[in-house]
Amino acid sequence: MAAVAALPVSLSGRFKGSFAYFTIKDRLPQILTRVIDTLHRHKNEFFEEHGEKGVEAEKRAISFLSKLRNELQTDKPVTPLEDELPDAALWNQYLDYQRNLSNGNGGPSWFQSPWLYVECYMYRRIHAALAQNPPIDDFDVFKEGKAQNFFESQEAVIALCTYFQELLKNIKDLDEKQLQEELFKLLQVSLWGNKCDLSFSAGENSSQKSSPLQSLENMIPYILVNDMEKLWSLLVNAKKRNTEKSNVRVDIILDNAGFELVSDLVLADFLLSSKLADEVHFHGKSIPWYVSDTTKHDFNWTIKQLQSANHMWMSRCGINWEGNLKKGVWVYHDHMFWTLPHDFSSMAEVAPDLYADLQKSNLLLFKGDLNYRKLTGDRKWEYTVPFHQALNKFHPAPLCSLRTLKSDTQAGLKPGQGEQIQASEPEWMESHDHVLLDIPVAREQMNHYRAAAETAQSELAALLVKYDCAQSELLELRSRMVSKEASFQELKAEAESYKENNARQMSRLLSLQTRIQEMEEEVCVLTTSKNQAELTAQVAFKENWELKEELREQNAKLNKYLNECEESMSQASKISRKYEEFLTELSGFLDTNIREKEKPQEHLTSKVSEICKENLTLKDQVAALQEAISVHEMESKASRETITRLVSEVTKEQKKAAGYYQDVEKFSKDLDSAIIGRQNLEMEIRNLQDKLTANQKALDTSKQELHNLKKSSSELDRSLKSSREEVRTAQTSLVAFKEQIATLLSGRSAIVKPSEKAILETIQEINCKEKRKEIMVSQLESQIAKLTEALENQTRLYQEALERSRKAEKCSETFQDQLKHLEEELLSVDLMQDGLKLENQKYLKFLEQLNEKMKLDSLAAEVGFDMNADAILARVEQLVKLEGDAVIENKTMAYSLRRKLKTQKEKLESKELHMNLLRQKITQLEEEKQVRTTLAVERDEANLAVRKLHKMVERLQKQLDLAREMNTDLKAKLSETNELKIKTLEQNRTIEELSKSQGKLERMKEKAEKQLTSVKSELLLKECKATEDKEKNKTMLEAVTNEMKVLKTALAELAKRERQLADFREVVSRMLGLNIASLALPDYEIITRLEGLIHFHQHHCFPCVCLKDVARAPEEHSQRNIELLH
């Protein structure tokens, strides 16, 4: 007797540094945080769909999941499930099994228990968090990630669909080798598609971005175990052994949604179109599982997405696959066992119906790493252990595993292969880069293994005895451990208190994180405002720098003018000194020289000519002054044009303000119209409610009249046959009426069942929708009121800004006037300088004319030396006497020139004062420019706020349009209610016609009574015969009355019996889990369920074989019976 080899240790988080440890420590908390984040992000959707109940359910689910995350991270014990879902009992039984395995070494916890059990337990708790919190119990937290993975793999899906559709065109012309090559290609695509796993990437992107068909040849060296040849021969042999009655069936146990699911569907379609298989069965998960595992919703959603795609070959694939489902060639199953923590070796015990169903298959294709882990029990197998040994007697049918390596478990490698890869790639077990396509041994080898297993069972019996002895010893050890458990519990209580404190601190940290996020948002807003302020400051600095440069230029000009003025003043002082010396010298010689002159008249004429020349020079000065005045007038015109431009800009801004006021008035009018519309809607809703109440009253009256008609018909029709027929017709009419009401109430999306409860529920839903609309309208009104308040505040700010701008413009105008005045004064100073220069020139010309008149040049030439001054003095001495009157006039002119010089000095001092004032005014102007920049910034902010308000108003208008559309829908429903009224009126007409027919019958009765009176008159003649007939008739009537009584009692008993049967049918159907509300529930379904239960009970209680039941019972009945027993 060979000893049975013990199973290896399960992979667990207690081995620090292992992949299981890092998964439980890092990856599983990340998945939980992503689930919490998705629930929080869908908070508004829950509120819109379910109101406050949805928000409360979301909060409860988040608290449940945060508690679960705390338990995981702190390695708390695994607690039993407290929900009432169908699989809760099986989960708790498995937890007890794990506790028994621990043998008193502490209960199962997150890091001490098997990795497979803990990971499955987390996803089951996520499902419980949503299932226990309606109305969000149907929400799939992993739906967004799966959809994103599908849409990001569009290029790869398009490439695969186009390749497959082109292959289908020529598939009939392919020989056996070509079919084998195409099958191997599609198997490799399905194999490498298993890399798109969201649970391995903790929910992050893992989509297939490029076509895998291009890199299949390069990826062949990375396939560690390749049994594609065996798979081909298995399919070919199954097809050869196929008969007309039995079909070749292939079962695909699905893994991930997205691109991998599309590759699996393409493989299944190829198996059908190449006639290697006649039917394909898909097995998916019944609940959201391992982030990206395929559920029934994902299966149908992918086919619909492909069917409605814009690409031709994608839509063709979707249409063909929808047809395969309708034909029954493709079948989808979602058994509960796939989401249990058990490995597949216990399937025959836990789910015998699923095991029996898989035995009908010719080939089982297990996809993904999770299915491989459950096939091998998720144990630390040696690399060279055969794959069939790692299966641990699980072999319902020939199976094949398509798996990308994502965990530490691996079996079926060649000797030295694992060590060689380990040396080159230390993390090859979790790298996604190595795959398996592994098939265990065939059925002939399994028979050999079964014989060996029978021999091993005999040895197990002996081992069980030893096991019992070991258990007795363990009981003694447990009694010793009880004393230690008290201290351990105290330590546990302290640890729980520490954990609670940690949880409180975590909640505080979360609140602080939210506060930090809010502060960061505020900092972002402040930075944006700072940037705007810096931009405005830079603009202001540039303007100040330009103004400073202008001031520097003006200061330079002023310095030049001052220097020129000083030079002119020095020159004038020099000239005045010379002129005074000349006058003193002339005054000394006035009396004598004038009288000694020979021709005084010529001197006078020369004086007159000089005066004329001076007049001409004055006229030239006047013309120059006129030209300067014209230039000043041009500059004044330019300044006026700038003023007009400023006035036009002010008018434009006033027009804009008027436009904003008009917009505000429009918004107020829209508000009034919306309020009026709301009032109209409320009136219409009230009218609808009144009409509904009237319709209900009319329905009640019609029901009463129908009851009266039934009574009258029962009195008129004495026979049982006619009464039953009328009851049947009444029932059919009621059913038809309910169906008509259901068809009227059913819309495009929802279908209403023809039952009173469903009709009432739909009417209540309509009322709830109307209430929601009223709430939405009130919310919109409150938003509009807030917006109007904001508009009023912004208009006030805008008016204040306008007033400030107007004041600034007035100040700027005053400063511009002052600048013009100062510029005119500067021009007058320039003119005075020009006048002094002209007087200097006149003085020089006067000296030259004197030289010419006295002919001193000719004398100097004759004598041979310069005698300018001496000659002039001598000549003056000669002419002084003759020019006494002229000297007196010159004195008066000198006095006048002195006075002018004094006035010019005073004016220069006053101009320096004016320059200081100008500098002060320029500083004031710079400050006002800064004020203008601030006002411009405020204007820009006001304009931005107005734009935001415009956008808000547009949104509100869109919401109002939606409300109007909802009102139109309500009006359509009102029209449907009017149609119902019309139908009720038609029914009233039919009732009136029936009443008329009753009147006709009564008239017929009266006619019959008249005929009876006539017959009685005739009968009086025949009294003798009538008496005998009466006696006979009396006896007959008594007998008939007795029979009628008996019939009535029998009918009452039959009615009671029917009620009892109906109650018994309802009780049985409820026990069997059937839908009682459906009217078309046949009796044969209940009978088949009961037969299956009896048969299952017999199989459990008494070992028996029923070939009839096996032939009759389909897959669905066996599954339902097992679910009911559990």
JSON list of N, CA, C and O in Angstrom, two decimals, residues 870-885:
[
{"chain": "A", "resi": 870, "resn": "ASP", "atom": "N", "xyz": [37.16, 155.25, -30.71]},
{"chain": "A", "resi": 870, "resn": "ASP", "atom": "CA", "xyz": [37.59, 156.65, -30.62]},
{"chain": "A", "resi": 870, "resn": "ASP", "atom": "C", "xyz": [36.92, 157.52, -31.65]},
{"chain": "A", "resi": 870, "resn": "ASP", "atom": "O", "xyz": [36.48, 158.65, -31.37]},
{"chain": "A", "resi": 871, "resn": "ALA", "atom": "N", "xyz": [36.81, 156.93, -32.84]},
{"chain": "A", "resi": 871, "resn": "ALA", "atom": "CA", "xyz": [36.16, 157.70, -33.92]},
{"chain": "A", "resi": 871, "resn": "ALA", "atom": "C", "xyz": [34.72, 157.93, -33.61]},
{"chain": "A", "resi": 871, "resn": "ALA", "atom": "O", "xyz": [34.16, 159.03, -33.86]},
{"chain": "A", "resi": 872, "resn": "ILE", "atom": "N", "xyz": [34.09, 156.94, -33.06]},
{"chain": "A", "resi": 872, "resn": "ILE", "atom": "CA", "xyz": [32.67, 157.10, -32.70]},
{"chain": "A", "resi": 872, "resn": "ILE", "atom": "C", "xyz": [32.53, 158.16, -31.65]},
{"chain": "A", "resi": 872, "resn": "ILE", "atom": "O", "xyz": [31.63, 159.02, -31.72]},
{"chain": "A", "resi": 873, "resn": "LEU", "atom": "N", "xyz": [33.43, 158.14, -30.63]},
{"chain": "A", "resi": 873, "resn": "LEU", "atom": "CA", "xyz": [33.34, 159.14, -29.57]},
{"chain": "A", "resi": 873, "resn": "LEU", "atom": "C", "xyz": [33.57, 160.56, -30.14]},
{"chain": "A", "resi": 873, "resn": "LEU", "atom": "O", "xyz": [32.86, 161.50, -29.78]},
{"chain": "A", "resi": 874, "resn": "ALA", "atom": "N", "xyz": [34.58, 160.64, -31.04]},
{"chain": "A", "resi": 874, "resn": "ALA", "atom": "CA", "xyz": [34.83, 161.97, -31.63]},
{"chain": "A", "resi": 874, "resn": "ALA", "atom": "C", "xyz": [33.67, 162.42, -32.50]},
{"chain": "A", "resi": 874, "resn": "ALA", "atom": "O", "xyz": [33.25, 163.58, -32.46]},
{"chain": "A", "resi": 875, "resn": "ARG", "atom": "N", "xyz": [33.17, 161.41, -33.23]},
{"chain": "A", "resi": 875, "resn": "ARG", "atom": "CA", "xyz": [32.02, 161.74, -34.09]},
{"chain": "A", "resi": 875, "resn": "ARG", "atom": "C", "xyz": [30.82, 162.10, -33.27]},
{"chain": "A", "resi": 875, "resn": "ARG", "atom": "O", "xyz": [30.04, 162.99, -33.63]},
{"chain": "A", "resi": 876, "resn": "VAL", "atom": "N", "xyz": [30.70, 161.43, -32.11]},
{"chain": "A", "resi": 876, "resn": "VAL", "atom": "CA", "xyz": [29.57, 161.71, -31.21]},
{"chain": "A", "resi": 876, "resn": "VAL", "atom": "C", "xyz": [29.70, 163.10, -30.64]},
{"chain": "A", "resi": 876, "resn": "VAL", "atom": "O", "xyz": [28.70, 163.80, -30.46]},
{"chain": "A", "resi": 877, "resn": "GLU", "atom": "N", "xyz": [30.92, 163.42, -30.27]},
{"chain": "A", "resi": 877, "resn": "GLU", "atom": "CA", "xyz": [31.12, 164.78, -29.74]},
{"chain": "A", "resi": 877, "resn": "GLU", "atom": "C", "xyz": [30.69, 165.84, -30.77]},
{"chain": "A", "resi": 877, "resn": "GLU", "atom": "O", "xyz": [30.19, 166.89, -30.39]},
{"chain": "A", "resi": 878, "resn": "GLN", "atom": "N", "xyz": [30.89, 165.47, -32.03]},
{"chain": "A", "resi": 878, "resn": "GLN", "atom": "CA", "xyz": [30.44, 166.41, -33.06]},
{"chain": "A", "resi": 878, "resn": "GLN", "atom": "C", "xyz": [28.94, 166.42, -33.20]},
{"chain": "A", "resi": 878, "resn": "GLN", "atom": "O", "xyz": [28.33, 167.45, -33.50]},
{"chain": "A", "resi": 879, "resn": "LEU", "atom": "N", "xyz": [28.33, 165.27, -33.01]},
{"chain": "A", "resi": 879, "resn": "LEU", "atom": "CA", "xyz": [26.90, 165.15, -33.30]},
{"chain": "A", "resi": 879, "resn": "LEU", "atom": "C", "xyz": [26.02, 165.28, -32.07]},
{"chain": "A", "resi": 879, "resn": "LEU", "atom": "O", "xyz": [24.80, 165.27, -32.21]},
{"chain": "A", "resi": 880, "resn": "VAL", "atom": "N", "xyz": [26.58, 165.35, -30.86]},
{"chain": "A", "resi": 880, "resn": "VAL", "atom": "CA", "xyz": [25.76, 165.40, -29.65]},
{"chain": "A", "resi": 880, "resn": "VAL", "atom": "C", "xyz": [24.97, 166.69, -29.63]},
{"chain": "A", "resi": 880, "resn": "VAL", "atom": "O", "xyz": [23.80, 166.70, -29.23]},
{"chain": "A", "resi": 881, "resn": "LYS", "atom": "N", "xyz": [25.63, 167.66, -30.02]},
{"chain": "A", "resi": 881, "resn": "LYS", "atom": "CA", "xyz": [24.94, 168.95, -29.96]},
{"chain": "A", "resi": 881, "resn": "LYS", "atom": "C", "xyz": [23.76, 168.99, -30.90]},
{"chain": "A", "resi": 881, "resn": "LYS", "atom": "O", "xyz": [22.75, 169.61, -30.60]},
{"chain": "A", "resi": 882, "resn": "LEU", "atom": "N", "xyz": [23.92, 168.31, -32.03]},
{"chain": "A", "resi": 882, "resn": "LEU", "atom": "CA", "xyz": [22.82, 168.31, -33.01]},
{"chain": "A", "resi": 882, "resn": "LEU", "atom": "C", "xyz": [21.70, 167.33, -32.63]},
{"chain": "A", "resi": 882, "resn": "LEU", "atom": "O", "xyz": [20.60, 167.42, -33.17]},
{"chain": "A", "resi": 883, "resn": "GLU", "atom": "N", "xyz": [21.98, 166.39, -31.73]},
{"chain": "A", "resi": 883, "resn": "GLU", "atom": "CA", "xyz": [21.00, 165.33, -31.46]},
{"chain": "A", "resi": 883, "resn": "GLU", "atom": "C", "xyz": [20.58, 165.35, -29.98]},
{"chain": "A", "resi": 883, "resn": "GLU", "atom": "O", "xyz": [20.53, 164.31, -29.31]},
{"chain": "A", "resi": 884, "resn": "GLY", "atom": "N", "xyz": [20.30, 166.48, -29.46]},
{"chain": "A", "resi": 884, "resn": "GLY", "atom": "CA", "xyz": [19.84, 166.57, -28.06]},
{"chain": "A", "resi": 884, "resn": "GLY", "atom": "C", "xyz": [18.48, 165.96, -27.87]},
{"chain": "A", "resi": 884, "resn": "GLY", "atom": "O", "xyz": [18.23, 165.23, -26.89]},
{"chain": "A", "resi": 885, "resn": "ASP", "atom": "N", "xyz": [17.60, 166.29, -28.79]},
{"chain": "A", "resi": 885, "resn": "ASP", "atom": "CA", "xyz": [16.23, 165.72, -28.68]},
{"chain": "A", "resi": 885, "resn": "ASP", "atom": "C", "xyz": [16.25, 164.19, -28.80]},
{"chain": "A", "resi": 885, "resn": "ASP", "atom": "O", "xyz": [15.50, 163.48, -28.08]}
]
